[in-house]
Amino acid sequence: MHFEYQVTGGDFTNAGSTSSSVKKTLKQLNVNPSIIKRTVVALYEAEVNIVAHAYKGNIYVDIEEDAIVISLVDEGPGIPDIDKAMEVGYSTASVSVREMGFGAGMGLPNMKNNSDKLTVTSEVGKGTTVEIYNRLQ
Amino acid sequence: MKKQKEFFYHALEFRQDLCMGCSHCMMKCPTEAIRVVRGKAILNADRCIDCGECYRICPYGAISVRQDDFEKIYNYKYRIVLMPAVFSAQFPDKITSDQIYSALLSLGFTHVFETENSIEFLIKPYNDYVRRHQEKPLISSFCPAIVRLIQVRFPTLTDNIMLIKPPMDVTAMYIKKRFEQAGIPWNEAGIFYVTPCAAKIAGVKSSVVEDGSLISGVINMNYLYNKVYREIKQKGFAKEDNAESGFKFMTRNSLRWSLTRGELRIVESDKKLAIDQIQNVIDFLEKLENEDTEDIDFLELRACYQSCAGGILCSGNKFLTTDRANRRANNTDNAALNKTEFEQYAPYIEDNCLLYGKIQPRSIIKLDDNMAEAMKKMKRIHEINAILPHVDCGICGAPSCQAFAEDIVQKGSDIKSCIFIQKILEQNDKLDILETVDLMKQTWDVGKLDKNKMKELNKEVNI
Ligand SMILES: Nc1ncnc2c1ncn2[C@@H]1O[C@H](COP(=O)(O)OP(=O)(O)OP(=O)(O)O)[C@@H](O)[C@H]1O
Ligand code: SF4
Ligand SMILES: [Mg+2]
């Protein structure tokens, strides 16, 4: 099953709406609660990263019986050094974003901990693609 | 451990004779537990959480709250009434606690206790629990409607519910112990709880307390309010009366307990939050499930606005009730607490106030136990959703187009019950007018479609 969502950069008010919707779908499918939790946490962090760091993005969700694949494709500044961005505590968040309680540099590490496979690709000046893969069984 | 009941007991009763099938309750229900079939509201017992939102909104008084027969108190030699602090706070200022107490005795009770008598005993176990348990935030189990809401709509959060007996059961334990120590055989004593809501009744009748509730019966608060008020009006009773009352340990904490933030007061943490009113709670739990919240140790969640002062069976205005309860608390001398007696019972209560086992999730959201099957159903629901009008008019007898799409797939509802689909079919000559009238009758019964009745009502309308 395929779902698509849109995310607008800077719109913190609605950050999390995709996570809510995906969570509802997984509940309807009677997926194990701990897998739902993991998936939603990873997705939420990725969604917020688009809001915090990029201009806009699309989220594509594919759910099959054995697994869920979520691709977050954004248009934005991109990540120059992905390995560094993956480090715990690394953040380039602006002061205003930090004031909103984001910017602890925990997002990407959290995403990694809560997904079975995480792939980040990026092109500086163009955008970033994050792919979260979780087994559902 | 006693097995948890397969089905929830419900205290809310839909009266077919009074129901007009107006669908107000259906639109209001937070778990979409109500449908209209043949002109009457029908409750789905698996989904209902006894929050009473339907009772509040019904314009025809067609929803009632079951209670035990008052005469049942006479099955016991010792007849104990257990009343929450919000009960006495319903009465106007000129009526004193002593008068209420005398009226209750005059009505046939032999002992009067307040439900929150055990709060002081619970403070230590509560805080120990919050300190010891890792599954944060811990969610209070005080409001039974909230416990049920979590079971059916937020199954991932059931492990966060605190396994501590509610004050009603703890106070009952304390009373039993006192009676036993006084040499009174317990089988001659019956405890009757005065309930502010349907949820508490359901909580007693299908109790989460494994060894069974000590409560023998439940009396609706509005019913007893009327009885007590009348008794006072007719018999007077002294405003001050020095009879020994059962209000042993009523302190500021206990008097405020069932008000909003009442539980919060006793939890020693600065990361705690109180939320009242069912929709506010739902919104917050949605956030919590996404882990999109600050670190919180403790959550006090109540289904009613202004908590139990706003219970559906409270006769008084919720703000006045809250104000009176607060004033009574402010005027209460905490030092009056009988330390010796308190210390005598505290260890016993501490040892017996925890619940064991687990609160089971009972998801109403899953489409099927089997995931492949659930996926098929979901695809079908999406297809149906795409053709429904999404005006959520309720004419099909379901609360929303989304719920109707689910009913079609889950319960075989007929898509032709949708009035918009009917129009399209008529337009394409796939359905004639007589068939549409029949379809409407299945949901709304003959009454609303009786053309002779209409003619009589309005001679000018030419139908
Ligand atoms: N979609 C993105 N586009 C551009 N840069 C990104 C994107 N996602 C992450 N980054 C960069 O990687 C850094 C680390 O991301 P991470 O999510 O780990 O932390 P954060 O977003 O800064 O803070 P936190 O997620 O803890 O609130 C960010 O500060 C940002 O520079
Ligand atoms: S808040 Fe109090 S009165 Fe309202 S449902 Fe919960 S326990 Fe009952
Ligand atoms: Mg981040």
XYZ file of C-alpha atoms and ligand atoms in Angstrom:
640
model
C 0.000 0.000 0.000
C 1.296 3.405 -0.924
C 0.778 6.762 0.787
C 2.176 10.220 0.068
C 2.461 13.280 2.257
C 3.871 16.784 1.908
C 5.956 18.703 4.412
C 6.629 22.436 4.467
C 9.912 23.794 5.797
C 9.563 25.968 8.895
C 6.046 24.749 9.715
C 6.610 23.370 13.223
C 2.895 23.586 13.997
C 2.192 20.696 11.671
C 5.401 18.759 12.162
C 4.279 15.295 13.197
C 1.100 15.038 11.153
C 2.593 12.419 8.838
C 3.791 10.410 11.840
C 0.268 10.521 13.305
C -1.297 9.325 10.106
C 1.211 6.489 9.604
C 0.757 5.497 13.225
C -2.983 5.193 12.722
C -2.480 3.010 9.648
C -0.093 0.688 11.474
C -2.527 0.388 14.377
C -5.285 -0.551 11.954
C -3.047 -3.238 10.525
C -2.514 -4.662 14.000
C 1.257 -4.223 13.845
C 3.090 -5.012 17.083
C 3.014 -1.909 19.336
C 6.775 -1.819 19.873
C 7.383 -1.836 16.110
C 4.828 0.953 15.732
C 6.638 2.945 18.387
C 10.041 2.508 16.724
C 8.742 3.391 13.299
C 6.851 6.457 14.466
C 9.803 7.794 16.455
C 12.143 7.416 13.466
C 9.644 8.973 11.083
C 8.895 11.847 13.436
C 12.574 12.787 13.733
C 12.990 12.651 9.948
C 9.863 14.721 9.426
C 11.072 17.359 11.879
C 14.449 17.469 10.145
C 12.749 18.522 6.926
C 10.792 21.187 8.816
C 13.893 22.387 10.656
C 16.572 22.175 7.976
C 15.005 22.001 4.488
C 12.567 24.065 2.347
C 9.998 21.429 1.531
C 9.693 17.728 1.069
C 7.618 14.698 0.171
C 7.177 11.592 2.229
C 6.441 8.305 0.476
C 5.272 5.404 2.584
C 5.035 1.852 1.287
C 3.591 -0.802 3.514
C 3.714 -4.462 2.654
C 2.934 -7.386 4.889
C 6.551 -7.925 5.911
C 7.960 -4.407 5.970
C 7.454 -0.671 5.820
C 9.650 1.575 3.694
C 9.503 5.321 4.241
C 11.319 7.710 1.887
C 11.642 11.340 2.840
C 12.805 13.384 -0.114
C 13.456 17.047 0.488
C 14.579 20.119 -1.365
C 17.002 21.950 0.848
C 20.619 22.768 1.607
C 21.646 19.104 1.793
C 24.151 17.641 4.256
C 27.825 18.190 3.430
C 29.181 15.517 5.790
C 26.683 12.768 6.490
C 28.951 10.802 8.826
C 29.371 13.876 10.977
C 25.631 14.615 10.941
C 25.030 11.088 12.208
C 27.113 11.740 15.307
C 25.322 12.139 18.622
C 25.111 15.818 19.561
C 26.058 17.218 16.185
C 23.736 19.979 15.102
C 23.782 23.062 12.929
C 20.397 24.256 14.181
C 19.933 27.999 14.389
C 19.278 29.748 17.666
C 15.566 30.130 16.893
C 15.206 26.387 16.260
C 17.047 25.578 19.473
C 14.703 27.868 21.319
C 11.850 25.661 20.152
C 13.464 22.720 21.883
C 15.001 21.139 18.792
C 18.636 21.029 17.859
C 20.146 18.614 20.355
C 21.763 16.673 17.536
C 19.868 13.548 18.539
C 17.571 13.202 15.527
C 19.685 11.130 13.163
C 21.129 8.889 15.909
C 17.563 8.287 17.150
C 16.430 7.427 13.660
C 19.246 4.939 13.347
C 18.352 3.305 16.683
C 14.722 2.999 15.742
C 15.010 1.579 12.264
C 16.219 -1.768 10.944
C 17.950 0.016 8.090
C 18.553 3.743 7.620
C 19.961 5.191 4.419
C 20.818 8.872 4.073
C 21.905 10.342 0.754
C 22.375 14.018 0.041
C 23.500 16.509 -2.532
C 24.652 19.866 -1.210
C 22.518 22.703 -2.548
C 19.798 20.348 -3.771
C 18.415 18.202 -1.030
C 18.456 15.120 1.136
C 16.821 11.719 0.931
C 16.291 9.612 4.014
C 15.049 6.066 3.760
C 13.757 4.185 6.780
C 13.193 0.448 6.488
C 11.500 -1.519 9.270
C 10.377 -5.127 9.301
C 6.799 -5.459 10.442
C 6.787 -9.078 11.566
C -5.027 -13.368 39.274
C -8.629 -13.170 38.230
C -9.079 -13.136 34.498
C -10.135 -9.747 33.194
C -13.685 -9.711 31.930
C -14.138 -10.440 28.254
C -16.617 -7.628 27.901
C -16.963 -4.302 29.609
C -19.953 -3.817 31.837
C -21.799 -0.675 30.828
C -23.942 1.440 33.076
C -25.327 3.529 30.232
C -28.658 2.356 28.962
C -30.249 3.525 25.709
C -33.995 3.666 26.081
C -35.672 2.669 22.843
C -38.992 4.150 23.956
C -37.555 7.645 24.350
C -34.892 7.664 21.639
C -35.829 9.845 18.644
C -32.881 8.721 16.580
C -31.656 12.314 16.350
C -28.016 11.145 16.082
C -26.601 13.785 18.454
C -25.018 11.087 20.623
C -23.603 9.276 17.601
C -21.804 12.410 16.445
C -20.415 13.125 19.909
C -19.078 9.710 20.940
C -15.258 9.810 21.212
C -14.902 6.128 20.299
C -17.548 6.061 17.544
C -19.466 3.441 19.507
C -22.957 4.519 18.409
C -24.910 3.898 15.193
C -28.494 4.665 14.267
C -30.442 1.628 13.087
C -34.167 1.722 12.289
C -34.514 5.084 13.949
C -32.822 4.195 17.246
C -29.353 4.735 18.665
C -27.531 1.445 19.181
C -24.455 1.062 21.375
C -21.494 -1.125 20.508
C -20.401 -2.553 23.869
C -16.839 -3.308 22.760
C -16.185 0.322 21.931
C -18.029 2.159 24.722
C -15.819 3.557 27.503
C -18.650 4.901 29.715
C -17.482 8.494 29.508
C -21.104 9.688 29.354
C -20.698 12.247 26.551
C -23.854 10.769 24.961
C -25.784 11.206 28.209
C -24.759 14.846 28.394
C -25.871 15.668 24.878
C -29.098 13.639 24.499
C -31.944 16.174 24.141
C -34.648 13.616 24.987
C -33.314 12.077 28.187
C -33.241 8.747 26.396
C -29.996 7.628 27.969
C -30.116 6.590 31.579
C -27.580 5.342 34.067
C -28.306 1.988 35.672
C -28.108 1.838 39.444
C -28.765 -0.671 42.176
C -32.132 -0.643 43.873
C -31.893 1.574 46.980
C -33.740 -1.044 49.028
C -30.741 -3.327 48.524
C -29.100 -1.548 51.458
C -31.508 -3.397 53.763
C -29.899 -6.711 52.835
C -27.265 -5.695 55.352
C -27.312 -5.053 59.057
C -24.516 -2.500 58.735
C -25.250 -0.144 55.874
C -22.256 1.968 54.943
C -22.514 4.852 52.528
C -19.300 5.887 50.808
C -19.619 9.337 49.310
C -17.076 11.311 47.317
C -16.243 14.823 48.552
C -17.936 16.299 45.467
C -21.247 15.004 46.829
C -21.488 17.364 49.779
C -20.039 20.152 47.620
C -23.190 20.014 45.445
C -25.340 21.420 48.210
C -25.846 25.140 48.741
C -23.656 26.810 51.357
C -26.443 26.998 53.908
C -26.512 23.202 54.224
C -23.767 21.858 56.469
C -21.835 18.575 56.343
C -23.449 17.619 59.654
C -26.911 18.011 58.165
C -25.992 15.864 55.190
C -24.561 13.291 57.555
C -27.739 13.252 59.668
C -29.928 12.983 56.575
C -27.967 9.956 55.351
C -28.468 8.226 58.704
C -32.122 9.155 58.645
C -32.438 7.624 55.172
C -31.330 4.255 56.506
C -27.556 4.132 56.526
C -25.767 3.165 59.712
C -22.316 4.547 58.821
C -21.194 7.439 56.652
C -17.708 7.624 55.144
C -16.125 9.789 52.500
C -14.426 8.047 49.590
C -11.258 10.074 49.902
C -10.680 8.989 53.499
C -7.749 6.911 52.295
C -5.883 9.619 50.402
C -3.379 10.310 53.169
C -2.583 6.581 53.217
C -2.032 6.600 49.460
C 0.497 9.429 49.317
C 3.488 7.294 50.165
C 2.615 4.312 47.908
C 1.902 6.753 45.062
C 5.262 8.411 45.290
C 7.107 5.141 45.777
C 5.404 3.880 42.646
C 6.325 6.932 40.600
C 9.930 6.670 41.763
C 10.258 2.935 41.086
C 8.609 2.589 37.679
C 10.498 3.240 34.491
C 7.588 3.316 32.069
C 7.164 7.104 32.033
C 4.936 9.005 32.042
C 2.850 7.073 34.511
C -0.844 7.591 33.941
C -3.231 7.695 36.873
C -5.793 4.892 36.970
C -8.275 6.974 38.965
C -10.762 7.765 36.203
C -12.165 4.493 34.796
C -13.258 6.166 31.551
C -9.639 7.106 30.893
C -8.380 3.590 31.613
C -10.875 2.257 29.097
C -10.075 4.963 26.583
C -6.436 3.909 26.682
C -7.332 0.228 26.358
C -9.383 0.761 23.213
C -7.777 3.739 21.486
C -4.205 3.892 22.768
C -3.223 0.254 23.237
C 0.493 1.115 23.159
C 0.057 3.087 26.396
C -1.597 0.439 28.591
C 1.718 -0.302 30.314
C 1.889 3.309 31.464
C -1.264 3.019 33.590
C -0.469 2.985 37.313
C -1.462 -0.244 39.019
C -2.736 1.266 42.251
C -6.230 0.662 43.591
C -8.564 3.641 43.348
C -9.357 5.516 46.634
C -12.848 4.022 46.703
C -11.413 0.503 47.012
C -8.679 1.544 49.411
C -11.172 3.275 51.686
C -13.359 0.168 51.544
C -10.335 -1.887 52.647
C -9.789 0.469 55.540
C -13.436 0.304 56.621
C -13.424 -3.487 56.455
C -10.308 -3.656 58.602
C -11.849 -1.300 61.170
C -15.018 -3.338 61.304
C -13.151 -6.602 61.698
C -11.113 -5.161 64.509
C -14.318 -4.079 66.212
C -15.524 -7.670 65.934
C -18.257 -6.980 63.390
C -18.730 -9.880 60.958
C -18.045 -8.512 57.479
C -20.837 -10.452 55.807
C -23.311 -8.333 57.726
C -21.886 -5.128 56.286
C -22.560 -3.612 52.871
C -20.708 -0.649 51.371
C -22.691 1.554 48.970
C -20.734 3.900 46.768
C -22.303 7.156 45.637
C -21.171 7.649 42.069
C -20.728 10.903 40.143
C -20.587 9.070 36.813
C -21.315 5.985 34.732
C -17.627 5.173 34.453
C -17.262 4.513 38.174
C -20.217 2.120 38.078
C -18.630 0.199 35.247
C -15.399 0.348 37.244
C -17.085 -1.328 40.213
C -19.057 -3.904 38.224
C -16.114 -5.001 36.116
C -13.435 -4.032 38.568
C -9.739 -3.994 37.779
C -9.207 -5.098 41.394
C -8.248 -8.755 41.021
C -9.629 -10.046 44.296
C -12.983 -8.416 43.593
C -14.348 -5.078 44.722
C -15.519 -4.676 48.331
C -18.303 -2.406 47.140
C -21.728 -4.066 47.512
C -23.748 -1.594 45.506
C -23.775 1.714 43.682
C -26.140 4.652 44.122
C -26.361 7.439 41.581
C -25.342 10.799 42.974
C -28.215 12.793 41.497
C -30.709 10.312 42.966
C -29.201 10.534 46.451
C -28.819 14.305 46.188
C -32.562 14.651 45.745
C -33.311 12.235 48.574
C -30.936 13.957 51.007
C -32.053 17.456 50.065
C -35.689 16.540 50.651
C -34.885 14.852 53.948
C -33.114 17.992 55.173
C -35.943 20.251 53.977
C -38.538 18.122 55.714
C -36.735 17.254 58.926
C -34.389 20.158 59.502
C -31.491 18.545 61.438
C -29.073 20.507 63.577
C -26.455 22.498 61.693
C -23.784 21.427 64.143
C -24.021 18.028 65.643
C -21.284 16.289 67.515
C -22.042 12.752 66.437
C -18.943 10.741 65.578
C -18.705 10.817 61.821
C -16.748 8.620 59.500
C -14.891 11.617 58.064
C -11.762 10.412 59.793
C -8.936 11.470 57.598
C -10.355 14.223 55.443
C -7.484 16.612 54.853
C -6.834 19.283 52.262
C -5.304 16.689 49.979
C -8.257 14.360 50.226
C -10.848 17.087 49.774
C -9.213 18.259 46.577
C -8.326 14.830 45.195
C -11.196 14.423 42.741
C -10.913 17.994 41.460
C -8.605 18.852 38.587
C -4.964 18.903 39.784
C -6.061 17.106 42.963
C -3.810 14.118 42.382
C -1.032 16.280 41.070
C -0.734 17.947 44.470
C 0.506 14.803 46.143
C 2.979 13.634 43.494
C 6.498 14.740 44.338
C 7.876 15.675 40.957
C 7.986 18.858 38.974
C 7.415 17.003 35.717
C 3.709 16.365 36.032
C 0.606 17.447 34.195
C -3.166 17.408 34.755
C -5.602 17.304 31.834
C -9.378 17.205 32.044
C -12.166 16.761 29.463
C -12.103 13.743 27.205
C -11.210 15.455 23.921
C -8.307 17.295 25.568
C -7.081 13.960 26.882
C -7.361 12.323 23.450
C -5.414 15.155 21.803
C -2.703 14.837 24.381
C -2.451 11.052 24.195
C -2.079 11.326 20.404
C 0.942 13.526 20.998
C 2.281 11.238 23.661
C 2.091 8.225 21.381
C 4.283 10.037 18.866
C 6.770 10.653 21.661
C 6.362 14.277 20.782
C 6.323 15.501 24.400
C 8.657 16.688 27.078
C 9.780 14.283 29.764
C 6.832 13.818 32.098
C 6.735 11.630 35.210
C 3.062 11.672 35.985
C -0.181 12.384 34.171
C -3.503 13.022 35.867
C -6.160 12.465 33.200
C -9.870 12.915 33.796
C -12.718 12.390 31.359
C -14.864 15.228 32.688
C -14.281 18.950 32.428
C -13.534 20.108 36.016
C -13.005 16.416 36.815
C -15.519 14.749 39.130
C -17.208 18.068 39.925
C -18.369 17.815 36.308
C -19.470 14.177 36.495
C -22.655 13.413 34.569
C -24.562 12.542 37.752
C -23.633 15.728 39.611
C -26.666 17.951 40.037
C -24.802 21.120 40.935
C -23.005 23.548 38.667
C -19.443 22.263 38.206
C -17.789 25.595 38.977
C -19.779 26.176 42.153
C -19.067 22.610 43.253
C -15.346 23.081 42.673
C -15.413 26.357 44.558
C -17.216 24.848 47.564
C -14.912 21.849 47.678
C -11.916 24.177 47.580
C -13.288 26.366 50.340
C -13.976 23.356 52.507
C -10.407 22.236 51.908
C -9.006 25.644 52.835
C -10.976 25.587 56.073
C -9.828 22.108 57.003
C -7.267 21.728 59.699
C -4.711 19.162 58.533
C -3.356 18.865 62.062
C -6.653 17.313 63.126
C -5.569 14.082 61.458
C -5.576 11.381 64.099
C -1.909 10.339 63.956
C -2.210 7.284 66.169
C -5.053 5.793 64.232
C -3.401 6.729 60.970
C -0.222 4.896 61.885
C -2.209 1.904 62.976
C -3.673 1.342 59.496
C -1.000 2.751 57.186
C 1.171 -0.417 56.945
C -1.821 -2.608 56.134
C -2.966 -0.294 53.369
C 0.514 0.076 51.961
C 0.790 -3.697 51.669
C -2.554 -4.083 49.956
C -3.071 -1.116 47.691
C -1.293 -2.335 44.582
C -2.919 -4.081 41.662
C -1.197 -7.043 40.093
C -1.239 -8.340 36.549
C -1.625 -6.082 33.598
C -4.196 -3.834 31.995
C -4.924 -5.513 28.683
C -5.116 -3.526 25.461
C -8.426 -4.014 23.611
C -7.810 -2.191 20.375
C -10.885 -1.077 18.459
C -8.643 0.358 15.800
C -7.199 -2.807 14.289
C -9.134 -3.956 11.239
C -8.224 -7.599 11.701
C -5.977 -9.744 13.886
C -4.328 -11.064 10.778
C -2.219 -8.453 9.054
C -2.725 -9.682 5.488
C -6.460 -9.632 6.067
C -6.251 -6.183 7.698
C -4.370 -4.917 4.679
C -7.019 -6.197 2.280
C -9.692 -4.499 4.332
C -7.741 -1.277 4.456
C -7.406 -1.218 0.666
C -11.122 -1.749 0.339
C -11.829 1.051 2.848
C -9.593 3.415 0.883
C -11.458 2.592 -2.331
C -14.815 3.229 -0.705
C -13.568 6.384 0.962
C -12.569 7.755 -2.402
C -16.182 7.724 -3.618
C -17.917 8.911 -0.445
C -18.736 12.641 -0.242
C -16.963 13.372 3.089
C -19.586 15.724 4.417
C -20.087 13.523 7.513
C -23.827 14.149 7.500
C -24.728 10.996 9.408
C -27.711 10.148 7.150
C -26.237 6.661 6.601
C -26.480 6.031 10.357
C -22.717 6.215 10.948
C -20.890 9.154 12.558
C -18.627 9.957 9.601
C -17.967 8.891 6.005
C -14.764 7.238 7.234
C -16.671 5.255 9.882
C -19.281 4.317 7.284
C -16.582 3.036 4.910
C -15.276 0.879 7.748
C -18.781 -0.360 8.549
C -19.262 -1.397 4.919
C -16.113 -3.502 5.020
C -16.372 -4.754 8.609
C -20.089 -5.185 9.088
C -21.460 -5.377 5.566
C -23.367 -2.072 5.717
C -24.972 -1.200 2.389
C -23.180 1.587 0.518
C -26.572 2.612 -0.862
C -27.447 3.952 2.604
C -25.394 7.003 1.613
C -27.810 9.629 0.353
C -25.296 10.983 -2.150
C -24.721 7.539 -3.641
C -28.511 7.151 -3.869
C -28.800 10.365 -5.886
C -26.114 9.253 -8.292
C -27.794 5.890 -8.741
C -31.189 7.547 -9.306
C -29.646 9.833 -11.874
C -28.333 6.828 -13.747
C -31.649 4.995 -13.462
C -30.051 2.345 -11.288
C -32.401 2.962 -8.366
C -36.027 4.040 -8.226
C -37.630 6.237 -5.626
C -39.430 3.416 -3.815
C -36.151 1.622 -3.257
C -34.579 4.744 -1.803
C -37.504 5.131 0.595
C -36.973 1.540 1.712
C -33.285 2.186 2.218
C -33.981 5.271 4.314
C -36.389 3.276 6.457
C -33.663 0.802 7.316
C -31.740 3.569 9.024
C -34.439 5.979 10.112
C -37.493 3.766 10.503
C -40.957 4.467 9.138
C -41.821 7.339 11.496
C -39.650 9.956 9.859
C -40.861 8.939 6.389
C -44.575 8.818 7.048
C -46.127 11.031 4.369
C -49.618 11.017 5.899
C -48.203 12.363 9.117
C -46.477 15.103 7.146
C -49.694 16.013 5.333
C -51.503 16.339 8.595
C -48.760 18.492 10.054
C -48.804 20.891 7.170
C -51.780 20.838 4.842
C -50.084 23.161 2.400
C -47.126 20.921 1.825
C -48.196 18.927 -1.122
C -46.561 15.571 -0.527
N 16.911 17.069 5.897
C 18.015 17.741 6.199
N 18.476 18.726 5.393
C 19.575 19.427 5.698
N 20.326 19.182 6.785
C 19.956 18.208 7.610
C 18.778 17.441 7.373
N 18.662 16.532 8.368
C 19.701 16.721 9.196
N 20.492 17.723 8.748
C 21.748 18.200 9.359
O 22.230 17.223 10.232
C 22.361 17.749 11.554
C 22.079 16.685 12.568
O 20.706 16.287 12.481
P 19.971 15.706 13.776
O 18.570 15.429 13.415
O 20.786 14.577 14.286
O 20.067 16.879 14.798
P 19.252 18.238 14.820
O 18.115 18.176 13.884
O 20.184 19.345 14.633
O 18.722 18.249 16.312
P 17.558 17.364 16.962
O 17.087 16.437 15.904
O 18.171 16.673 18.119
O 16.506 18.328 17.369
C 21.440 18.914 11.579
O 21.832 19.885 12.525
C 21.534 19.450 10.156
O 22.668 20.247 9.989
S -13.545 12.530 35.850
Fe -14.504 11.679 37.692
S -16.718 11.888 37.296
Fe -15.698 12.118 35.313
S -15.694 10.038 34.396
Fe -13.712 10.306 35.476
S -14.077 9.475 37.526
Fe -16.085 9.820 36.599
Mg 16.717 16.600 13.924
